Amino acid sequence: MFAQEEPLSPAENSYLNEPGLYGAPSAVWGIIGDIFSFLYFLFWIWMLVDCIRKDPDRFLWFWVIFVFQPVGAFIYFLIRWLPTNHVQLPEFARPLFRQRKLNELETAALQIGNPYQFVRWGDALKEAGIDQKSLDAYLQALAKEPDNLQALWGAAQIEMKFKKFESVKARCQKILEAEPEYKFGDVSLMYSKTICELDSPETAREQLVKHTKRWRQPEALFILATLEAEVGDHQAARKTLQGMLLDINGSPRGIARKFVRWKSKARRMLKRLPQA
């Protein structure tokens, strides 16, 4: 006869009744897994429905989402859903999608060939820091439409980086003749900067006085104060800087934060100016 088995001790019973003690998943982890599975299922359905309803290449992407699980839905989300819905990506993720966008805009510009497409391509290249190619795109737009204000302004911005002041001055002058308030004073400010580089200090000062009467940008006021100080008109320079600080301090907080740099420079310059 077989020997009768001895009953298990309380400690052994506790060991067998607690799965986590011998490697089996606990109930908590099972619940967490179920929650993530449910959330992924909702996300998967969302991407699948969006693909079927909106995507022009729905037949291709349907199979990507349906077959390549679980990554297919995430691929569709990153490559199709985010760009289509114009969602601003975090800074670290933008380079991953920038080249694809540039390729699409280049293809559209070369195939369609109208100024609008070349300007869009030039803007994207400028944002990516590809300056020479951006300038080439703007120049192609201008070859098709010489009075295109967006192309003129884009080309002027890039040429300013290259210190092509004569060309920048001509482009800004052309924009201002067509639309004096274009870009809310930015074009007028750049035009004033080219005069500072190309003409006499007196001519530059006259231009900046004219500009700041209409557009009280901190940068323009600081440049004007610098010119006034250089010719020894310290009282005018002080007045210009104090007016600039009053403008910044009186502006909404969100706008004032953008001008912290100019505020700091104005304060330092005020300290260096001789007392009247």
PDB file of C-alpha atoms in Angstrom, residues 14-246:
ATOM      1  CA  SER A  14       0.420  30.149   1.736  1.00  0.00           C
ATOM      2  CA  TYR A  15       3.226  29.647  -0.808  1.00  0.00           C
ATOM      3  CA  LEU A  16       0.981  27.769  -3.223  1.00  0.00           C
ATOM      4  CA  ASN A  17      -1.909  30.211  -2.869  1.00  0.00           C
ATOM      5  CA  GLU A  18       0.258  33.286  -3.620  1.00  0.00           C
ATOM      6  CA  PRO A  19       1.217  33.080  -7.346  1.00  0.00           C
ATOM      7  CA  GLY A  20       3.556  36.061  -7.175  1.00  0.00           C
ATOM      8  CA  LEU A  21       5.882  34.098  -4.870  1.00  0.00           C
ATOM      9  CA  TYR A  22       6.855  31.564  -7.545  1.00  0.00           C
ATOM     10  CA  GLY A  23       6.937  33.787 -10.619  1.00  0.00           C
ATOM     11  CA  ALA A  24       3.334  33.804 -11.865  1.00  0.00           C
ATOM     12  CA  PRO A  25       1.864  37.235 -12.709  1.00  0.00           C
ATOM     13  CA  SER A  26      -0.125  38.854  -9.935  1.00  0.00           C
ATOM     14  CA  ALA A  27      -3.698  40.023 -10.317  1.00  0.00           C
ATOM     15  CA  VAL A  28      -2.551  43.692 -10.378  1.00  0.00           C
ATOM     16  CA  TRP A  29      -0.354  43.144 -13.405  1.00  0.00           C
ATOM     17  CA  GLY A  30      -3.179  41.302 -15.096  1.00  0.00           C
ATOM     18  CA  ILE A  31      -5.498  44.275 -14.584  1.00  0.00           C
ATOM     19  CA  ILE A  32      -2.853  46.709 -15.894  1.00  0.00           C
ATOM     20  CA  GLY A  33      -2.361  44.499 -18.952  1.00  0.00           C
ATOM     21  CA  ASP A  34      -6.093  44.414 -19.592  1.00  0.00           C
ATOM     22  CA  ILE A  35      -6.298  48.236 -19.373  1.00  0.00           C
ATOM     23  CA  PHE A  36      -3.439  48.717 -21.857  1.00  0.00           C
ATOM     24  CA  SER A  37      -4.968  46.153 -24.206  1.00  0.00           C
ATOM     25  CA  PHE A  38      -8.307  47.952 -24.073  1.00  0.00           C
ATOM     26  CA  LEU A  39      -6.699  51.365 -24.689  1.00  0.00           C
ATOM     27  CA  TYR A  40      -4.700  49.986 -27.626  1.00  0.00           C
ATOM     28  CA  PHE A  41      -7.885  48.459 -29.067  1.00  0.00           C
ATOM     29  CA  LEU A  42      -9.623  51.877 -28.917  1.00  0.00           C
ATOM     30  CA  PHE A  43      -6.565  53.530 -30.515  1.00  0.00           C
ATOM     31  CA  TRP A  44      -6.465  50.853 -33.225  1.00  0.00           C
ATOM     32  CA  ILE A  45     -10.166  51.341 -34.041  1.00  0.00           C
ATOM     33  CA  TRP A  46      -9.668  55.135 -34.118  1.00  0.00           C
ATOM     34  CA  MET A  47      -6.786  54.892 -36.605  1.00  0.00           C
ATOM     35  CA  LEU A  48      -8.622  52.331 -38.750  1.00  0.00           C
ATOM     36  CA  VAL A  49     -11.793  54.446 -38.962  1.00  0.00           C
ATOM     37  CA  ASP A  50      -9.791  57.603 -39.682  1.00  0.00           C
ATOM     38  CA  CYS A  51      -7.907  55.795 -42.448  1.00  0.00           C
ATOM     39  CA  ILE A  52     -11.079  54.469 -44.108  1.00  0.00           C
ATOM     40  CA  ARG A  53     -12.908  57.807 -43.889  1.00  0.00           C
ATOM     41  CA  LYS A  54     -10.184  60.327 -44.736  1.00  0.00           C
ATOM     42  CA  ASP A  55      -6.973  58.910 -46.173  1.00  0.00           C
ATOM     43  CA  PRO A  56      -6.662  59.014 -49.989  1.00  0.00           C
ATOM     44  CA  ASP A  57      -4.402  55.925 -49.815  1.00  0.00           C
ATOM     45  CA  ARG A  58      -6.840  54.128 -47.552  1.00  0.00           C
ATOM     46  CA  PHE A  59      -6.469  50.727 -49.231  1.00  0.00           C
ATOM     47  CA  LEU A  60      -2.717  50.611 -48.592  1.00  0.00           C
ATOM     48  CA  TRP A  61      -2.886  51.965 -45.053  1.00  0.00           C
ATOM     49  CA  PHE A  62      -5.844  49.772 -44.135  1.00  0.00           C
ATOM     50  CA  TRP A  63      -3.671  46.691 -44.626  1.00  0.00           C
ATOM     51  CA  VAL A  64      -0.737  48.298 -42.796  1.00  0.00           C
ATOM     52  CA  ILE A  65      -2.952  48.938 -39.762  1.00  0.00           C
ATOM     53  CA  PHE A  66      -4.805  45.634 -39.982  1.00  0.00           C
ATOM     54  CA  VAL A  67      -1.899  43.257 -40.624  1.00  0.00           C
ATOM     55  CA  PHE A  68       1.135  44.781 -38.917  1.00  0.00           C
ATOM     56  CA  GLN A  69      -0.096  44.804 -35.345  1.00  0.00           C
ATOM     57  CA  PRO A  70       0.625  46.418 -32.962  1.00  0.00           C
ATOM     58  CA  VAL A  71       3.009  48.768 -34.813  1.00  0.00           C
ATOM     59  CA  GLY A  72       0.824  49.421 -37.874  1.00  0.00           C
ATOM     60  CA  ALA A  73      -1.567  51.768 -36.079  1.00  0.00           C
ATOM     61  CA  PHE A  74       1.347  53.738 -34.582  1.00  0.00           C
ATOM     62  CA  ILE A  75       3.037  54.035 -37.995  1.00  0.00           C
ATOM     63  CA  TYR A  76      -0.176  55.406 -39.487  1.00  0.00           C
ATOM     64  CA  PHE A  77      -0.539  57.835 -36.557  1.00  0.00           C
ATOM     65  CA  LEU A  78       2.980  59.232 -36.979  1.00  0.00           C
ATOM     66  CA  ILE A  79       3.240  59.320 -40.771  1.00  0.00           C
ATOM     67  CA  ARG A  80      -0.332  60.142 -41.826  1.00  0.00           C
ATOM     68  CA  TRP A  81      -2.519  61.370 -38.975  1.00  0.00           C
ATOM     69  CA  LEU A  82      -0.141  63.906 -37.396  1.00  0.00           C
ATOM     70  CA  PRO A  83       0.865  65.718 -40.641  1.00  0.00           C
ATOM     71  CA  THR A  84      -2.708  65.696 -41.987  1.00  0.00           C
ATOM     72  CA  ASN A  85      -4.082  67.288 -38.832  1.00  0.00           C
ATOM     73  CA  HIS A  86      -1.252  69.881 -38.639  1.00  0.00           C
ATOM     74  CA  VAL A  87      -0.220  68.828 -35.151  1.00  0.00           C
ATOM     75  CA  GLN A  88       2.905  70.640 -33.931  1.00  0.00           C
ATOM     76  CA  LEU A  89       5.465  67.979 -33.112  1.00  0.00           C
ATOM     77  CA  PRO A  90       7.933  68.289 -30.226  1.00  0.00           C
ATOM     78  CA  GLU A  91      11.255  69.830 -31.215  1.00  0.00           C
ATOM     79  CA  PHE A  92      13.170  66.540 -30.909  1.00  0.00           C
ATOM     80  CA  ALA A  93      10.777  64.739 -33.286  1.00  0.00           C
ATOM     81  CA  ARG A  94      10.623  67.325 -36.057  1.00  0.00           C
ATOM     82  CA  PRO A  95      13.811  66.274 -37.929  1.00  0.00           C
ATOM     83  CA  LEU A  96      12.302  62.798 -38.377  1.00  0.00           C
ATOM     84  CA  PHE A  97       9.509  64.188 -40.546  1.00  0.00           C
ATOM     85  CA  ARG A  98      11.113  67.351 -41.960  1.00  0.00           C
ATOM     86  CA  GLN A  99      12.839  65.681 -44.899  1.00  0.00           C
ATOM     87  CA  ARG A 100       9.644  63.951 -45.971  1.00  0.00           C
ATOM     88  CA  LYS A 101       7.800  67.287 -45.948  1.00  0.00           C
ATOM     89  CA  LEU A 102      10.607  68.962 -47.913  1.00  0.00           C
ATOM     90  CA  ASN A 103      10.508  66.194 -50.515  1.00  0.00           C
ATOM     91  CA  GLU A 104       6.751  66.569 -50.914  1.00  0.00           C
ATOM     92  CA  LEU A 105       6.995  70.364 -51.321  1.00  0.00           C
ATOM     93  CA  GLU A 106       9.861  70.063 -53.802  1.00  0.00           C
ATOM     94  CA  THR A 107       7.873  67.561 -55.865  1.00  0.00           C
ATOM     95  CA  ALA A 108       4.821  69.840 -55.852  1.00  0.00           C
ATOM     96  CA  ALA A 109       6.914  72.858 -56.868  1.00  0.00           C
ATOM     97  CA  LEU A 110       8.617  71.056 -59.730  1.00  0.00           C
ATOM     98  CA  GLN A 111       5.473  69.340 -60.988  1.00  0.00           C
ATOM     99  CA  ILE A 112       2.940  72.170 -60.583  1.00  0.00           C
ATOM    100  CA  GLY A 113       5.473  74.941 -61.091  1.00  0.00           C
ATOM    101  CA  ASN A 114       3.477  77.955 -59.899  1.00  0.00           C
ATOM    102  CA  PRO A 115       4.971  80.675 -57.628  1.00  0.00           C
ATOM    103  CA  TYR A 116       2.862  79.616 -54.650  1.00  0.00           C
ATOM    104  CA  GLN A 117       4.415  76.156 -54.598  1.00  0.00           C
ATOM    105  CA  PHE A 118       7.949  77.525 -54.874  1.00  0.00           C
ATOM    106  CA  VAL A 119       7.269  79.964 -52.016  1.00  0.00           C
ATOM    107  CA  ARG A 120       5.967  77.146 -49.802  1.00  0.00           C
ATOM    108  CA  TRP A 121       9.056  75.100 -50.584  1.00  0.00           C
ATOM    109  CA  GLY A 122      11.304  78.090 -49.912  1.00  0.00           C
ATOM    110  CA  ASP A 123       9.596  78.766 -46.567  1.00  0.00           C
ATOM    111  CA  ALA A 124      10.072  75.154 -45.459  1.00  0.00           C
ATOM    112  CA  LEU A 125      13.733  75.195 -46.487  1.00  0.00           C
ATOM    113  CA  LYS A 126      14.267  78.482 -44.650  1.00  0.00           C
ATOM    114  CA  GLU A 127      12.705  77.031 -41.498  1.00  0.00           C
ATOM    115  CA  ALA A 128      15.023  74.025 -41.801  1.00  0.00           C
ATOM    116  CA  GLY A 129      18.060  76.323 -42.115  1.00  0.00           C
ATOM    117  CA  ILE A 130      18.871  75.314 -45.711  1.00  0.00           C
ATOM    118  CA  ASP A 131      19.479  78.896 -46.785  1.00  0.00           C
ATOM    119  CA  GLN A 132      20.965  78.674 -50.273  1.00  0.00           C
ATOM    120  CA  LYS A 133      18.399  76.194 -51.520  1.00  0.00           C
ATOM    121  CA  SER A 134      15.670  78.313 -49.919  1.00  0.00           C
ATOM    122  CA  LEU A 135      16.909  81.384 -51.786  1.00  0.00           C
ATOM    123  CA  ASP A 136      16.948  79.407 -55.044  1.00  0.00           C
ATOM    124  CA  ALA A 137      13.290  78.438 -54.490  1.00  0.00           C
ATOM    125  CA  TYR A 138      12.284  82.057 -53.887  1.00  0.00           C
ATOM    126  CA  LEU A 139      14.202  83.173 -56.986  1.00  0.00           C
ATOM    127  CA  GLN A 140      12.348  80.602 -59.083  1.00  0.00           C
ATOM    128  CA  ALA A 141       9.067  82.000 -57.757  1.00  0.00           C
ATOM    129  CA  LEU A 142      10.203  85.528 -58.649  1.00  0.00           C
ATOM    130  CA  ALA A 143      11.220  84.418 -62.141  1.00  0.00           C
ATOM    131  CA  LYS A 144       7.590  83.432 -62.686  1.00  0.00           C
ATOM    132  CA  GLU A 145       6.031  86.357 -60.780  1.00  0.00           C
ATOM    133  CA  PRO A 146       8.441  89.274 -60.107  1.00  0.00           C
ATOM    134  CA  ASP A 147       5.960  91.138 -57.890  1.00  0.00           C
ATOM    135  CA  ASN A 148       5.186  88.221 -55.564  1.00  0.00           C
ATOM    136  CA  LEU A 149       5.481  89.815 -52.111  1.00  0.00           C
ATOM    137  CA  GLN A 150       6.021  86.545 -50.242  1.00  0.00           C
ATOM    138  CA  ALA A 151       8.867  85.562 -52.537  1.00  0.00           C
ATOM    139  CA  LEU A 152      10.415  89.042 -52.330  1.00  0.00           C
ATOM    140  CA  TRP A 153      10.303  88.962 -48.543  1.00  0.00           C
ATOM    141  CA  GLY A 154      11.641  85.418 -48.311  1.00  0.00           C
ATOM    142  CA  ALA A 155      14.526  86.213 -50.652  1.00  0.00           C
ATOM    143  CA  ALA A 156      15.297  89.416 -48.719  1.00  0.00           C
ATOM    144  CA  GLN A 157      15.492  87.531 -45.430  1.00  0.00           C
ATOM    145  CA  ILE A 158      17.956  84.990 -46.799  1.00  0.00           C
ATOM    146  CA  GLU A 159      20.041  87.608 -48.603  1.00  0.00           C
ATOM    147  CA  MET A 160      20.249  89.607 -45.389  1.00  0.00           C
ATOM    148  CA  LYS A 161      21.984  86.582 -43.844  1.00  0.00           C
ATOM    149  CA  PHE A 162      24.390  86.588 -46.786  1.00  0.00           C
ATOM    150  CA  LYS A 163      24.934  90.375 -46.324  1.00  0.00           C
ATOM    151  CA  LYS A 164      23.724  91.184 -49.836  1.00  0.00           C
ATOM    152  CA  PHE A 165      22.529  94.583 -48.643  1.00  0.00           C
ATOM    153  CA  GLU A 166      21.972  96.177 -52.062  1.00  0.00           C
ATOM    154  CA  SER A 167      19.681  93.368 -53.167  1.00  0.00           C
ATOM    155  CA  VAL A 168      17.841  93.349 -49.827  1.00  0.00           C
ATOM    156  CA  LYS A 169      17.291  97.094 -50.004  1.00  0.00           C
ATOM    157  CA  ALA A 170      15.839  96.850 -53.510  1.00  0.00           C
ATOM    158  CA  ARG A 171      13.505  93.994 -52.565  1.00  0.00           C
ATOM    159  CA  CYS A 172      12.266  95.715 -49.397  1.00  0.00           C
ATOM    160  CA  GLN A 173      11.725  98.958 -51.290  1.00  0.00           C
ATOM    161  CA  LYS A 174       9.644  97.118 -53.865  1.00  0.00           C
ATOM    162  CA  ILE A 175       7.513  95.507 -51.150  1.00  0.00           C
ATOM    163  CA  LEU A 176       6.966  98.808 -49.339  1.00  0.00           C
ATOM    164  CA  GLU A 177       5.925 100.532 -52.537  1.00  0.00           C
ATOM    165  CA  ALA A 178       3.287  97.857 -53.113  1.00  0.00           C
ATOM    166  CA  GLU A 179       2.143  97.436 -49.493  1.00  0.00           C
ATOM    167  CA  PRO A 180       3.703  99.754 -46.850  1.00  0.00           C
ATOM    168  CA  GLU A 181       2.304  97.766 -43.897  1.00  0.00           C
ATOM    169  CA  TYR A 182       3.426  94.359 -45.145  1.00  0.00           C
ATOM    170  CA  LYS A 183       4.585  92.170 -42.226  1.00  0.00           C
ATOM    171  CA  PHE A 184       3.658  94.940 -39.770  1.00  0.00           C
ATOM    172  CA  GLY A 185       6.879  96.895 -39.942  1.00  0.00           C
ATOM    173  CA  ASP A 186       9.369  94.037 -40.330  1.00  0.00           C
ATOM    174  CA  VAL A 187      10.036  94.942 -43.962  1.00  0.00           C
ATOM    175  CA  SER A 188      10.470  98.619 -43.080  1.00  0.00           C
ATOM    176  CA  LEU A 189      12.896  97.673 -40.301  1.00  0.00           C
ATOM    177  CA  MET A 190      14.991  95.531 -42.636  1.00  0.00           C
ATOM    178  CA  TYR A 191      14.998  98.346 -45.185  1.00  0.00           C
ATOM    179  CA  SER A 192      16.251 100.689 -42.438  1.00  0.00           C
ATOM    180  CA  LYS A 193      19.011  98.229 -41.552  1.00  0.00           C
ATOM    181  CA  THR A 194      20.242  98.173 -45.139  1.00  0.00           C
ATOM    182  CA  ILE A 195      20.423 101.971 -45.105  1.00  0.00           C
ATOM    183  CA  CYS A 196      22.507 101.744 -41.924  1.00  0.00           C
ATOM    184  CA  GLU A 197      24.919  99.487 -43.822  1.00  0.00           C
ATOM    185  CA  LEU A 198      24.978 101.348 -47.147  1.00  0.00           C
ATOM    186  CA  ASP A 199      24.355 105.045 -46.467  1.00  0.00           C
ATOM    187  CA  SER A 200      25.615 107.729 -44.113  1.00  0.00           C
ATOM    188  CA  PRO A 201      24.762 107.645 -40.379  1.00  0.00           C
ATOM    189  CA  GLU A 202      22.678 110.790 -40.823  1.00  0.00           C
ATOM    190  CA  THR A 203      20.592 109.203 -43.600  1.00  0.00           C
ATOM    191  CA  ALA A 204      20.182 106.064 -41.500  1.00  0.00           C
ATOM    192  CA  ARG A 205      19.095 108.123 -38.505  1.00  0.00           C
ATOM    193  CA  GLU A 206      16.508 109.997 -40.573  1.00  0.00           C
ATOM    194  CA  GLN A 207      15.123 106.719 -41.887  1.00  0.00           C
ATOM    195  CA  LEU A 208      14.883 105.201 -38.396  1.00  0.00           C
ATOM    196  CA  VAL A 209      13.149 108.306 -37.027  1.00  0.00           C
ATOM    197  CA  LYS A 210      10.611 107.965 -39.822  1.00  0.00           C
ATOM    198  CA  HIS A 211      10.256 104.229 -39.181  1.00  0.00           C
ATOM    199  CA  THR A 212       9.843 104.478 -35.389  1.00  0.00           C
ATOM    200  CA  LYS A 213       7.113 107.068 -35.689  1.00  0.00           C
ATOM    201  CA  ARG A 214       4.997 104.334 -37.226  1.00  0.00           C
ATOM    202  CA  TRP A 215       6.509 101.122 -35.880  1.00  0.00           C
ATOM    203  CA  ARG A 216       7.884 101.306 -32.343  1.00  0.00           C
ATOM    204  CA  GLN A 217       9.825  98.064 -32.401  1.00  0.00           C
ATOM    205  CA  PRO A 218      12.406  97.756 -29.595  1.00  0.00           C
ATOM    206  CA  GLU A 219      15.143  96.746 -32.032  1.00  0.00           C
ATOM    207  CA  ALA A 220      14.521  99.792 -34.231  1.00  0.00           C
ATOM    208  CA  LEU A 221      14.482 102.121 -31.216  1.00  0.00           C
ATOM    209  CA  PHE A 222      17.726 100.634 -29.902  1.00  0.00           C
ATOM    210  CA  ILE A 223      19.466 101.075 -33.262  1.00  0.00           C
ATOM    211  CA  LEU A 224      18.214 104.667 -33.399  1.00  0.00           C
ATOM    212  CA  ALA A 225      19.498 105.345 -29.876  1.00  0.00           C
ATOM    213  CA  THR A 226      22.881 103.890 -30.849  1.00  0.00           C
ATOM    214  CA  LEU A 227      23.142 106.241 -33.835  1.00  0.00           C
ATOM    215  CA  GLU A 228      22.125 109.194 -31.652  1.00  0.00           C
ATOM    216  CA  ALA A 229      24.773 108.321 -29.071  1.00  0.00           C
ATOM    217  CA  GLU A 230      27.456 107.917 -31.745  1.00  0.00           C
ATOM    218  CA  VAL A 231      26.977 111.517 -32.934  1.00  0.00           C
ATOM    219  CA  GLY A 232      27.018 112.800 -29.351  1.00  0.00           C
ATOM    220  CA  ASP A 233      23.301 113.461 -28.968  1.00  0.00           C
ATOM    221  CA  HIS A 234      23.142 111.720 -25.609  1.00  0.00           C
ATOM    222  CA  GLN A 235      19.952 113.437 -24.523  1.00  0.00           C
ATOM    223  CA  ALA A 236      18.070 112.146 -27.599  1.00  0.00           C
ATOM    224  CA  ALA A 237      19.532 108.663 -27.094  1.00  0.00           C
ATOM    225  CA  ARG A 238      18.435 108.622 -23.465  1.00  0.00           C
ATOM    226  CA  LYS A 239      14.942 109.772 -24.405  1.00  0.00           C
ATOM    227  CA  THR A 240      14.656 107.086 -27.091  1.00  0.00           C
ATOM    228  CA  LEU A 241      15.763 104.320 -24.714  1.00  0.00           C
ATOM    229  CA  GLN A 242      13.471 105.474 -21.910  1.00  0.00           C
ATOM    230  CA  GLY A 243      10.549 105.563 -24.330  1.00  0.00           C
ATOM    231  CA  MET A 244      11.402 102.040 -25.453  1.00  0.00           C
ATOM    232  CA  LEU A 245      11.424 100.773 -21.858  1.00  0.00           C
ATOM    233  CA  LEU A 246       8.077 102.441 -21.197  1.00  0.00           C
TER     234      LEU A 246
END
